[in-house]
PDB file of C-alpha atoms and ligand atoms in Angstrom:
ATOM      1  CA  MET A 106      -6.372  -5.845  15.492  1.00 81.00           C
ATOM      2  CA  SER A 107      -3.279  -5.754  13.242  1.00 92.00           C
ATOM      3  CA  ARG A 108      -2.476  -2.882  10.915  1.00 98.00           C
ATOM      4  CA  HIS A 109      -1.975  -3.853   7.284  1.00 98.00           C
ATOM      5  CA  PHE A 110      -0.327  -2.037   4.359  1.00 98.00           C
ATOM      6  CA  LEU A 111      -2.445  -3.070   1.380  1.00 98.00           C
ATOM      7  CA  ARG A 112      -2.709   0.377  -0.173  1.00 98.00           C
ATOM      8  CA  LEU A 113      -1.157   3.761   0.638  1.00 98.00           C
ATOM      9  CA  ARG A 114      -4.372   5.058   2.164  1.00 97.00           C
ATOM     10  CA  ASP A 115      -4.207   2.419   4.905  1.00 98.00           C
ATOM     11  CA  PHE A 116      -1.804   4.898   6.540  1.00 98.00           C
ATOM     12  CA  SER A 117      -2.340   8.567   7.364  1.00 98.00           C
ATOM     13  CA  VAL A 118      -0.224  11.157   5.586  1.00 98.00           C
ATOM     14  CA  ASP A 119       1.640  11.805   8.863  1.00 98.00           C
ATOM     15  CA  GLU A 120       2.405   8.097   9.217  1.00 98.00           C
ATOM     16  CA  LEU A 121       3.649   7.943   5.622  1.00 98.00           C
ATOM     17  CA  ASN A 122       5.810  11.048   6.024  1.00 98.00           C
ATOM     18  CA  ASN A 123       7.272   9.678   9.279  1.00 98.00           C
ATOM     19  CA  LEU A 124       7.948   6.377   7.572  1.00 98.00           C
ATOM     20  CA  ILE A 125       9.842   8.092   4.754  1.00 98.00           C
ATOM     21  CA  GLU A 126      11.822  10.137   7.276  1.00 98.00           C
ATOM     22  CA  ARG A 127      12.704   6.908   9.099  1.00 98.00           C
ATOM     23  CA  ALA A 128      13.667   5.228   5.794  1.00 98.00           C
ATOM     24  CA  ILE A 129      16.135   8.054   5.119  1.00 98.00           C
ATOM     25  CA  GLU A 130      17.546   7.582   8.654  1.00 98.00           C
ATOM     26  CA  LEU A 131      17.813   3.800   8.174  1.00 98.00           C
ATOM     27  CA  LYS A 132      19.685   4.418   4.909  1.00 98.00           C
ATOM     28  CA  ARG A 133      22.195   6.591   6.783  1.00 98.00           C
ATOM     29  CA  LEU A 134      22.565   4.031   9.591  1.00 98.00           C
ATOM     30  CA  ARG A 135      23.306   1.303   7.059  1.00 98.00           C
ATOM     31  CA  HIS A 136      25.815   3.470   5.202  1.00 98.00           C
ATOM     32  CA  ASP A 137      27.507   4.353   8.534  1.00 98.00           C
ATOM     33  CA  GLY A 138      27.580   0.695   9.576  1.00 98.00           C
ATOM     34  CA  SER A 139      25.549   1.529  12.695  1.00 98.00           C
ATOM     35  CA  PRO A 140      23.513  -1.315  14.200  1.00 95.00           C
ATOM     36  CA  HIS A 141      19.736  -1.022  13.891  1.00 98.00           C
ATOM     37  CA  GLN A 142      18.360  -4.441  14.843  1.00 98.00           C
ATOM     38  CA  THR A 143      14.916  -3.197  15.810  1.00 98.00           C
ATOM     39  CA  CYS A 144      13.086  -6.375  14.706  1.00 98.00           C
ATOM     40  CA  ALA A 145      15.266  -8.997  16.412  1.00 98.00           C
ATOM     41  CA  ASN A 146      13.805 -12.516  16.325  1.00 97.00           C
ATOM     42  CA  LYS A 147      10.878 -11.476  14.112  1.00 98.00           C
ATOM     43  CA  THR A 148       9.992 -13.682  11.148  1.00 98.00           C
ATOM     44  CA  LEU A 149       8.667 -12.459   7.814  1.00 99.00           C
ATOM     45  CA  ALA A 150       6.878 -14.857   5.438  1.00 98.00           C
ATOM     46  CA  MET A 151       6.904 -13.812   1.768  1.00 98.00           C
ATOM     47  CA  ILE A 152       4.311 -15.243  -0.638  1.00 98.00           C
ATOM     48  CA  PHE A 153       5.118 -14.639  -4.301  1.00 97.00           C
ATOM     49  CA  GLU A 154       2.545 -15.663  -6.915  1.00 96.00           C
ATOM     50  CA  LEU A 155       4.608 -13.659  -9.428  1.00 95.00           C
ATOM     51  CA  SER A 156       8.355 -13.268  -9.995  1.00 95.00           C
ATOM     52  CA  SER A 157      10.421 -10.615  -8.264  1.00 97.00           C
ATOM     53  CA  THR A 158      13.969  -9.367  -7.866  1.00 98.00           C
ATOM     54  CA  ARG A 159      13.771  -6.017  -6.041  1.00 98.00           C
ATOM     55  CA  THR A 160      10.801  -6.710  -3.774  1.00 98.00           C
ATOM     56  CA  ARG A 161      12.109 -10.081  -2.640  1.00 98.00           C
ATOM     57  CA  VAL A 162      15.700  -8.972  -2.058  1.00 98.00           C
ATOM     58  CA  ALA A 163      14.656  -5.752  -0.300  1.00 98.00           C
ATOM     59  CA  PHE A 164      12.361  -7.638   2.100  1.00 99.00           C
ATOM     60  CA  GLU A 165      14.736 -10.565   2.649  1.00 98.00           C
ATOM     61  CA  ALA A 166      17.867  -8.454   3.153  1.00 98.00           C
ATOM     62  CA  GLY A 167      15.836  -5.849   5.022  1.00 98.00           C
ATOM     63  CA  ILE A 168      14.449  -8.128   7.725  1.00 98.00           C
ATOM     64  CA  ALA A 169      17.911  -9.717   8.160  1.00 98.00           C
ATOM     65  CA  GLN A 170      19.472  -6.261   8.651  1.00 98.00           C
ATOM     66  CA  LEU A 171      16.780  -5.519  11.254  1.00 98.00           C
ATOM     67  CA  GLY A 172      17.759  -8.682  13.152  1.00 98.00           C
ATOM     68  CA  GLY A 173      14.968 -10.945  11.923  1.00 98.00           C
ATOM     69  CA  GLN A 174      14.613 -13.678   9.325  1.00 98.00           C
ATOM     70  CA  SER A 175      12.440 -14.491   6.330  1.00 98.00           C
ATOM     71  CA  ILE A 176      10.797 -17.469   4.630  1.00 98.00           C
ATOM     72  CA  PHE A 177      10.180 -17.441   0.860  1.00 98.00           C
ATOM     73  CA  LEU A 178       6.971 -19.195  -0.220  1.00 97.00           C
ATOM     74  CA  SER A 179       5.983 -19.734  -3.829  1.00 93.00           C
ATOM     75  CA  PRO A 180       2.680 -21.422  -4.774  1.00 89.00           C
ATOM     76  CA  ARG A 181       4.721 -23.981  -6.732  1.00 89.00           C
ATOM     77  CA  ASP A 182       6.352 -25.298  -3.561  1.00 90.00           C
ATOM     78  CA  THR A 183       3.509 -24.871  -1.063  1.00 94.00           C
ATOM     79  CA  GLN A 184      -0.030 -26.141  -0.581  1.00 94.00           C
ATOM     80  CA  LEU A 185      -1.283 -22.837  -2.044  1.00 93.00           C
ATOM     81  CA  GLY A 186      -0.400 -24.259  -5.451  1.00 92.00           C
ATOM     82  CA  ARG A 187      -2.525 -27.339  -4.696  1.00 93.00           C
ATOM     83  CA  GLY A 188      -5.614 -25.335  -3.835  1.00 95.00           C
ATOM     84  CA  GLU A 189      -5.371 -24.687  -0.082  1.00 96.00           C
ATOM     85  CA  PRO A 190      -7.593 -21.614   0.409  1.00 96.00           C
ATOM     86  CA  ILE A 191      -5.833 -18.320   0.973  1.00 97.00           C
ATOM     87  CA  LYS A 192      -7.890 -17.705   4.130  1.00 97.00           C
ATOM     88  CA  ASP A 193      -6.639 -20.970   5.665  1.00 98.00           C
ATOM     89  CA  THR A 194      -3.049 -20.105   4.797  1.00 97.00           C
ATOM     90  CA  ALA A 195      -3.502 -16.720   6.464  1.00 98.00           C
ATOM     91  CA  ARG A 196      -4.739 -18.306   9.698  1.00 98.00           C
ATOM     92  CA  VAL A 197      -1.908 -20.861   9.768  1.00 98.00           C
ATOM     93  CA  LEU A 198       0.927 -18.429   9.050  1.00 98.00           C
ATOM     94  CA  ALA A 199      -0.372 -16.066  11.752  1.00 98.00           C
ATOM     95  CA  LYS A 200       0.343 -18.835  14.287  1.00 98.00           C
ATOM     96  CA  MET A 201       3.951 -19.184  13.127  1.00 98.00           C
ATOM     97  CA  VAL A 202       5.408 -15.890  11.881  1.00 98.00           C
ATOM     98  CA  ASP A 203       5.114 -12.208  12.799  1.00 98.00           C
ATOM     99  CA  ILE A 204       4.447 -10.466   9.482  1.00 98.00           C
ATOM    100  CA  VAL A 205       3.544 -11.461   5.917  1.00 98.00           C
ATOM    101  CA  MET A 206       4.254  -9.926   2.537  1.00 98.00           C
ATOM    102  CA  ILE A 207       2.174 -11.144  -0.391  1.00 98.00           C
ATOM    103  CA  ARG A 208       2.536 -10.451  -4.123  1.00 98.00           C
ATOM    104  CA  ALA A 209      -0.541 -11.704  -5.967  1.00 97.00           C
ATOM    105  CA  LYS A 210      -2.001 -11.553  -9.449  1.00 96.00           C
ATOM    106  CA  ASP A 211      -5.235 -10.170  -8.052  1.00 97.00           C
ATOM    107  CA  GLN A 212      -5.653  -7.428  -5.425  1.00 98.00           C
ATOM    108  CA  ALA A 213      -8.706  -9.342  -4.146  1.00 98.00           C
ATOM    109  CA  THR A 214      -6.406 -12.201  -3.069  1.00 98.00           C
ATOM    110  CA  ILE A 215      -4.334  -9.827  -0.945  1.00 98.00           C
ATOM    111  CA  ASP A 216      -7.431  -8.200   0.544  1.00 98.00           C
ATOM    112  CA  GLU A 217      -8.886 -11.611   1.374  1.00 98.00           C
ATOM    113  CA  TYR A 218      -5.611 -12.754   2.929  1.00 98.00           C
ATOM    114  CA  ALA A 219      -5.532  -9.653   5.152  1.00 98.00           C
ATOM    115  CA  ARG A 220      -9.144 -10.108   6.262  1.00 98.00           C
ATOM    116  CA  HIS A 221      -8.161 -13.469   7.773  1.00 98.00           C
ATOM    117  CA  SER A 222      -4.775 -12.495   9.174  1.00 98.00           C
ATOM    118  CA  ASP A 223      -4.154 -11.595  12.825  1.00 97.00           C
ATOM    119  CA  ILE A 224      -0.668 -10.342  11.929  1.00 98.00           C
ATOM    120  CA  PRO A 225       0.357  -7.437   9.651  1.00 98.00           C
ATOM    121  CA  VAL A 226       0.093  -8.018   5.897  1.00 98.00           C
ATOM    122  CA  ILE A 227       1.994  -6.032   3.262  1.00 99.00           C
ATOM    123  CA  ASN A 228       0.967  -5.754  -0.394  1.00 98.00           C
ATOM    124  CA  GLY A 229       4.074  -6.641  -2.402  1.00 98.00           C
ATOM    125  CA  MET A 230       2.272  -5.751  -5.674  1.00 98.00           C
ATOM    126  CA  SER A 231      -0.967  -6.725  -7.340  1.00 98.00           C
ATOM    127  CA  ASN A 232      -2.735  -6.064 -10.630  1.00 97.00           C
ATOM    128  CA  GLU A 233      -4.077  -2.838  -9.087  1.00 98.00           C
ATOM    129  CA  LEU A 234      -1.434  -1.370  -6.787  1.00 98.00           C
ATOM    130  CA  HIS A 235       2.250  -1.362  -5.853  1.00 98.00           C
ATOM    131  CA  PRO A 236       2.345   0.649  -2.614  1.00 98.00           C
ATOM    132  CA  CYS A 237       5.846  -0.511  -1.551  1.00 98.00           C
ATOM    133  CA  GLN A 238       7.257   0.884  -4.795  1.00 98.00           C
ATOM    134  CA  LEU A 239       5.541   4.197  -4.067  1.00 98.00           C
ATOM    135  CA  LEU A 240       7.265   4.425  -0.674  1.00 98.00           C
ATOM    136  CA  ALA A 241      10.629   4.152  -2.433  1.00 98.00           C
ATOM    137  CA  ASP A 242       9.571   6.581  -5.170  1.00 98.00           C
ATOM    138  CA  ILE A 243       8.314   9.240  -2.746  1.00 98.00           C
ATOM    139  CA  MET A 244      11.494   8.753  -0.675  1.00 98.00           C
ATOM    140  CA  THR A 245      13.610   9.308  -3.807  1.00 98.00           C
ATOM    141  CA  ILE A 246      11.670  12.464  -4.695  1.00 98.00           C
ATOM    142  CA  VAL A 247      11.971  13.811  -1.127  1.00 98.00           C
ATOM    143  CA  GLU A 248      15.726  13.098  -1.065  1.00 98.00           C
ATOM    144  CA  SER A 249      16.357  14.814  -4.402  1.00 98.00           C
ATOM    145  CA  GLN A 250      13.774  17.619  -4.389  1.00 96.00           C
ATOM    146  CA  GLY A 251      13.128  18.289  -0.703  1.00 96.00           C
ATOM    147  CA  GLU A 252       9.383  17.773  -0.705  1.00 94.00           C
ATOM    148  CA  ILE A 253       6.665  16.150  -2.759  1.00 97.00           C
ATOM    149  CA  GLU A 254       3.699  18.431  -1.971  1.00 97.00           C
ATOM    150  CA  GLY A 255       2.931  20.795  -4.835  1.00 97.00           C
ATOM    151  CA  ARG A 256       5.270  19.059  -7.304  1.00 98.00           C
ATOM    152  CA  GLU A 257       4.327  18.304 -10.908  1.00 98.00           C
ATOM    153  CA  VAL A 258       4.622  14.601 -11.724  1.00 98.00           C
ATOM    154  CA  ALA A 259       4.199  13.195 -15.242  1.00 98.00           C
ATOM    155  CA  PHE A 260       3.277   9.550 -15.739  1.00 98.00           C
ATOM    156  CA  VAL A 261       3.747   8.316 -19.322  1.00 98.00           C
ATOM    157  CA  GLY A 262       2.798   4.792 -20.404  1.00 97.00           C
ATOM    158  CA  ASP A 263       0.497   2.039 -19.194  1.00 96.00           C
ATOM    159  CA  GLY A 264      -2.262   3.123 -16.777  1.00 97.00           C
ATOM    160  CA  TYR A 265      -1.762  -0.047 -14.732  1.00 96.00           C
ATOM    161  CA  ASN A 266      -0.706  -0.691 -11.131  1.00 97.00           C
ATOM    162  CA  MET A 267       2.118   1.875 -10.995  1.00 98.00           C
ATOM    163  CA  CYS A 268      -0.011   4.597 -12.578  1.00 98.00           C
ATOM    164  CA  GLN A 269      -2.884   3.784 -10.204  1.00 98.00           C
ATOM    165  CA  SER A 270      -0.521   3.897  -7.233  1.00 98.00           C
ATOM    166  CA  PHE A 271       0.705   7.337  -8.324  1.00 98.00           C
ATOM    167  CA  ILE A 272      -2.938   8.440  -8.588  1.00 98.00           C
ATOM    168  CA  GLU A 273      -3.538   7.238  -5.019  1.00 98.00           C
ATOM    169  CA  ALA A 274      -0.357   9.014  -3.871  1.00 98.00           C
ATOM    170  CA  SER A 275      -1.295  12.294  -5.592  1.00 98.00           C
ATOM    171  CA  THR A 276      -4.277  12.805  -3.283  1.00 97.00           C
ATOM    172  CA  ILE A 277      -2.419  11.766  -0.139  1.00 97.00           C
ATOM    173  CA  PHE A 278       0.768  13.777  -0.727  1.00 98.00           C
ATOM    174  CA  GLY A 279      -0.819  16.677  -2.632  1.00 97.00           C
ATOM    175  CA  PHE A 280       1.073  16.681  -5.928  1.00 98.00           C
ATOM    176  CA  ASP A 281      -0.304  17.237  -9.433  1.00 98.00           C
ATOM    177  CA  LEU A 282      -0.214  14.217 -11.708  1.00 98.00           C
ATOM    178  CA  LYS A 283      -0.359  14.544 -15.488  1.00 98.00           C
ATOM    179  CA  VAL A 284      -1.021  11.208 -17.162  1.00 98.00           C
ATOM    180  CA  ALA A 285      -0.398  10.324 -20.812  1.00 98.00           C
ATOM    181  CA  THR A 286      -1.529   6.848 -21.857  1.00 97.00           C
ATOM    182  CA  PRO A 287      -3.036   5.379 -25.028  1.00 96.00           C
ATOM    183  CA  LEU A 288      -6.834   5.638 -24.759  1.00 95.00           C
ATOM    184  CA  ASP A 289      -7.298   1.882 -24.327  1.00 93.00           C
ATOM    185  CA  TYR A 290      -4.733   1.710 -21.512  1.00 95.00           C
ATOM    186  CA  ARG A 291      -6.021   4.362 -19.147  1.00 97.00           C
ATOM    187  CA  PRO A 292      -6.097   3.645 -15.398  1.00 97.00           C
ATOM    188  CA  SER A 293      -9.271   2.305 -13.813  1.00 97.00           C
ATOM    189  CA  ALA A 294     -12.022   4.857 -13.105  1.00 97.00           C
ATOM    190  CA  LYS A 295     -12.144   3.376  -9.592  1.00 96.00           C
ATOM    191  CA  TYR A 296      -8.817   5.089  -8.863  1.00 97.00           C
ATOM    192  CA  VAL A 297      -9.188   8.154 -11.062  1.00 97.00           C
ATOM    193  CA  LYS A 298     -12.438   9.261  -9.402  1.00 96.00           C
ATOM    194  CA  CYS A 299     -10.740   9.234  -5.970  1.00 94.00           C
ATOM    195  CA  SER A 300      -8.251  11.956  -6.885  1.00 92.00           C
ATOM    196  CA  ASN A 301      -8.772  15.586  -7.860  1.00 94.00           C
ATOM    197  CA  HIS A 302      -5.051  15.898  -8.656  1.00 97.00           C
ATOM    198  CA  VAL A 303      -5.068  13.923 -11.926  1.00 98.00           C
ATOM    199  CA  GLU A 304      -5.206  15.392 -15.419  1.00 98.00           C
ATOM    200  CA  PHE A 305      -5.149  13.346 -18.633  1.00 98.00           C
ATOM    201  CA  MET A 306      -2.974  14.839 -21.366  1.00 98.00           C
ATOM    202  CA  ASP A 307      -3.172  14.352 -25.138  1.00 91.00           C
ATOM    203  CA  SER A 308       0.480  13.418 -25.568  1.00 97.00           C
ATOM    204  CA  PRO A 309       3.618  12.472 -23.596  1.00 98.00           C
ATOM    205  CA  SER A 310       5.077  15.914 -24.486  1.00 98.00           C
ATOM    206  CA  ASP A 311       2.106  17.698 -22.913  1.00 98.00           C
ATOM    207  CA  ALA A 312       2.385  15.566 -19.767  1.00 98.00           C
ATOM    208  CA  VAL A 313       6.126  16.074 -19.348  1.00 98.00           C
ATOM    209  CA  LEU A 314       6.119  19.844 -20.040  1.00 98.00           C
ATOM    210  CA  ASN A 315       7.590  21.592 -16.946  1.00 98.00           C
ATOM    211  CA  ALA A 316       7.337  18.438 -14.818  1.00 98.00           C
ATOM    212  CA  ASP A 317       9.505  17.984 -11.712  1.00 98.00           C
ATOM    213  CA  VAL A 318       9.347  14.209 -11.956  1.00 98.00           C
ATOM    214  CA  VAL A 319       8.837  11.962 -14.991  1.00 98.00           C
ATOM    215  CA  VAL A 320       7.752   8.346 -14.390  1.00 98.00           C
ATOM    216  CA  THR A 321       7.089   5.377 -16.600  1.00 98.00           C
ATOM    217  CA  ASP A 322       6.655   1.604 -16.333  1.00 97.00           C
ATOM    218  CA  VAL A 323       6.823  -1.322 -18.730  1.00 96.00           C
ATOM    219  CA  TRP A 324       4.238  -1.531 -21.505  1.00 94.00           C
ATOM    220  CA  SER A 325       3.524  -5.197 -20.720  1.00 84.00           C
ATOM    221  CA  SER A 326       3.383  -5.918 -17.010  1.00 81.00           C
ATOM    222  CA  MET A 327       3.481  -9.503 -15.755  1.00 79.00           C
ATOM    223  CA  GLY A 328       0.460 -11.313 -17.200  1.00 77.00           C
ATOM    224  CA  HIS A 329       0.121  -8.973 -20.225  1.00 78.00           C
ATOM    225  CA  GLU A 330       2.992 -10.395 -22.276  1.00 75.00           C
ATOM    226  CA  GLU A 331       0.614 -12.124 -24.685  1.00 75.00           C
ATOM    227  CA  ASP A 332      -1.157  -8.865 -25.639  1.00 77.00           C
ATOM    228  CA  THR A 333       0.522  -8.349 -29.002  1.00 76.00           C
ATOM    229  CA  HIS A 334      -1.325  -5.065 -29.650  1.00 84.00           C
ATOM    230  CA  ARG A 335       0.648  -3.237 -27.015  1.00 89.00           C
ATOM    231  CA  VAL A 336       3.806  -2.327 -28.933  1.00 86.00           C
ATOM    232  CA  LYS A 337       1.678  -0.656 -31.640  1.00 90.00           C
ATOM    233  CA  ALA A 338      -0.671   0.987 -29.122  1.00 93.00           C
ATOM    234  CA  PHE A 339       2.233   2.495 -27.159  1.00 95.00           C
ATOM    235  CA  ASP A 340       4.080   3.805 -30.226  1.00 95.00           C
ATOM    236  CA  GLY A 341       5.164   7.377 -29.364  1.00 97.00           C
ATOM    237  CA  PHE A 342       5.076   6.810 -25.595  1.00 97.00           C
ATOM    238  CA  GLN A 343       8.778   6.006 -25.183  1.00 98.00           C
ATOM    239  CA  ILE A 344      10.802   8.077 -22.693  1.00 98.00           C
ATOM    240  CA  THR A 345      13.854   9.571 -24.393  1.00 98.00           C
ATOM    241  CA  SER A 346      16.362  12.240 -23.403  1.00 97.00           C
ATOM    242  CA  ASN A 347      14.650  14.605 -25.851  1.00 97.00           C
ATOM    243  CA  LEU A 348      11.312  14.067 -24.109  1.00 98.00           C
ATOM    244  CA  LEU A 349      12.935  14.694 -20.698  1.00 98.00           C
ATOM    245  CA  ASP A 350      14.276  18.017 -22.068  1.00 98.00           C
ATOM    246  CA  LYS A 351      10.685  19.317 -21.973  1.00 98.00           C
ATOM    247  CA  ALA A 352      10.567  18.869 -18.187  1.00 98.00           C
ATOM    248  CA  LYS A 353      12.098  21.334 -15.685  1.00 98.00           C
ATOM    249  CA  HIS A 354      15.884  21.712 -15.875  1.00 98.00           C
ATOM    250  CA  ASP A 355      16.290  19.876 -12.539  1.00 98.00           C
ATOM    251  CA  ALA A 356      13.646  17.216 -13.227  1.00 98.00           C
ATOM    252  CA  ILE A 357      14.279  13.600 -12.288  1.00 98.00           C
ATOM    253  CA  PHE A 358      13.282  10.377 -14.049  1.00 98.00           C
ATOM    254  CA  LEU A 359      11.956   7.308 -12.202  1.00 98.00           C
ATOM    255  CA  HIS A 360      11.156   3.746 -13.316  1.00 98.00           C
ATOM    256  CA  CYS A 361      10.271   0.940 -10.898  1.00 98.00           C
ATOM    257  CA  LEU A 362      12.229  -1.588 -13.024  1.00 98.00           C
ATOM    258  CA  PRO A 363      12.697  -4.023 -14.618  1.00 97.00           C
ATOM    259  CA  ALA A 364      12.951  -1.875 -17.763  1.00 97.00           C
ATOM    260  CA  HIS A 365      12.623  -2.905 -21.390  1.00 96.00           C
ATOM    261  CA  ARG A 366      15.098  -0.817 -23.356  1.00 97.00           C
ATOM    262  CA  GLY A 367      13.709  -0.082 -26.815  1.00 95.00           C
ATOM    263  CA  GLU A 368      10.111  -0.101 -25.531  1.00 94.00           C
ATOM    264  CA  GLU A 369       9.067   2.290 -22.727  1.00 97.00           C
ATOM    265  CA  VAL A 370      12.630   3.681 -22.499  1.00 98.00           C
ATOM    266  CA  ASP A 371      15.292   4.161 -25.146  1.00 97.00           C
ATOM    267  CA  GLU A 372      18.811   2.724 -24.835  1.00 96.00           C
ATOM    268  CA  TYR A 373      20.208   5.733 -22.967  1.00 97.00           C
ATOM    269  CA  VAL A 374      17.672   7.284 -20.638  1.00 98.00           C
ATOM    270  CA  LEU A 375      18.219   4.955 -17.671  1.00 98.00           C
ATOM    271  CA  ASP A 376      21.809   6.246 -17.536  1.00 97.00           C
ATOM    272  CA  ASP A 377      20.903   9.883 -18.236  1.00 98.00           C
ATOM    273  CA  PRO A 378      22.115  12.176 -15.406  1.00 98.00           C
ATOM    274  CA  ARG A 379      18.456  12.950 -14.648  1.00 98.00           C
ATOM    275  CA  SER A 380      17.676   9.276 -14.078  1.00 98.00           C
ATOM    276  CA  LEU A 381      17.561   8.212 -10.408  1.00 98.00           C
ATOM    277  CA  VAL A 382      16.356   4.687 -11.154  1.00 98.00           C
ATOM    278  CA  TRP A 383      19.284   2.949  -9.426  1.00 98.00           C
ATOM    279  CA  GLU A 384      18.932   5.072  -6.289  1.00 98.00           C
ATOM    280  CA  GLU A 385      15.167   4.461  -6.455  1.00 98.00           C
ATOM    281  CA  SER A 386      15.651   0.671  -6.566  1.00 98.00           C
ATOM    282  CA  GLY A 387      18.080   0.855  -3.610  1.00 98.00           C
ATOM    283  CA  ASN A 388      15.497   2.851  -1.697  1.00 98.00           C
ATOM    284  CA  ARG A 389      13.196  -0.168  -1.824  1.00 99.00           C
ATOM    285  CA  LEU A 390      15.443  -1.658   0.877  1.00 98.00           C
ATOM    286  CA  HIS A 391      15.339   1.299   3.256  1.00 99.00           C
ATOM    287  CA  SER A 392      11.642   2.087   2.836  1.00 99.00           C
ATOM    288  CA  GLN A 393      10.573  -1.534   3.276  1.00 98.00           C
ATOM    289  CA  LYS A 394      12.730  -1.764   6.419  1.00 99.00           C
ATOM    290  CA  ALA A 395      10.962   1.313   7.778  1.00 99.00           C
ATOM    291  CA  LEU A 396       7.608  -0.239   6.890  1.00 99.00           C
ATOM    292  CA  MET A 397       8.340  -3.570   8.613  1.00 98.00           C
ATOM    293  CA  GLU A 398       9.728  -1.780  11.678  1.00 98.00           C
ATOM    294  CA  PHE A 399       6.549   0.318  11.906  1.00 98.00           C
ATOM    295  CA  LEU A 400       4.205  -2.661  11.553  1.00 98.00           C
ATOM    296  CA  LEU A 401       6.156  -4.920  13.898  1.00 98.00           C
ATOM    297  CA  ASN A 402       6.745  -2.435  16.688  1.00 93.00           C
TER     298      ASN A 402
HETATM  299  N1   CP B 529       9.818  -2.921  -9.058  1.00 84.67           N
HETATM  300  C1   CP B 529       9.598  -4.181  -8.607  1.00 84.67           C
HETATM  301  O1   CP B 529       8.663  -4.470  -7.868  1.00 84.67           O
HETATM  302  O2   CP B 529      10.553  -5.064  -8.995  1.00 84.67           O
HETATM  303  P1   CP B 529      10.439  -6.651  -8.819  1.00 84.67           P
HETATM  304  O3   CP B 529       9.310  -7.126  -9.677  1.00 84.67           O
HETATM  305  O4   CP B 529      11.784  -7.167  -9.274  1.00 84.67           O
HETATM  306  O5   CP B 529      10.184  -6.945  -7.364  1.00 84.67           O
END
């Protein structure tokens, strides 16, 4: 029976902490130029129903650095786009490759794929969750602040897949999460009811007050671009340097990227000294390498 990584809670807290420790070690090995080909001759297949820069490059470069190789599959160029069932694709790929990453519009597609896969499956983002991004985010917090347990995290913006992933992480890692979203864009009750670490705040200022970490995401995730009400609904939810001033003096700012300057962030905040967004995006590489190494070995 293969292990899958479809959501953070597929792993124990010890496994997640070990994985983050290993990601930090892999980062050092890469910076030192030390060989670490722990997945030699392994093949990763990557299915992308939606576009990607960071996730694709981190997985593709990552498996190559571990001594393996990858195959990029988009529905446009495969039989998936012509209606071959996901469960048949899962059975076929399991005969040919060693591990699969899938980014899908619907979490149910990823769950169904995994149910029919004899090899490890990784969730590369869905409408509900983005667990790979959380590995990089927790790694970035651990690197900069020492530990995540007991920290105050503020999430400001859309209560979508990133917010829901932070809710899932809050229970597992034991940090307090203050969420500020417009009322119509709150995260799903399915996730909220699973955490006793989440508090909804009336305003972004209330959420950010004395926070150790401030997080946001785009107001219109992939698939929501046509919702023209969003810019009005999210008025007042932009992260600015002035808003960050309400957090602790050594607070950090995270954003999974891509960012829309002038919407969820102003022109300057990504380059504010408190912003670790570039380090965070680089940590996608190291954390995903640690994840593949764990699942393959
Ligand atoms: N943050 C993130 O997943 O980026 P991509 O959509 O570019 O992969």
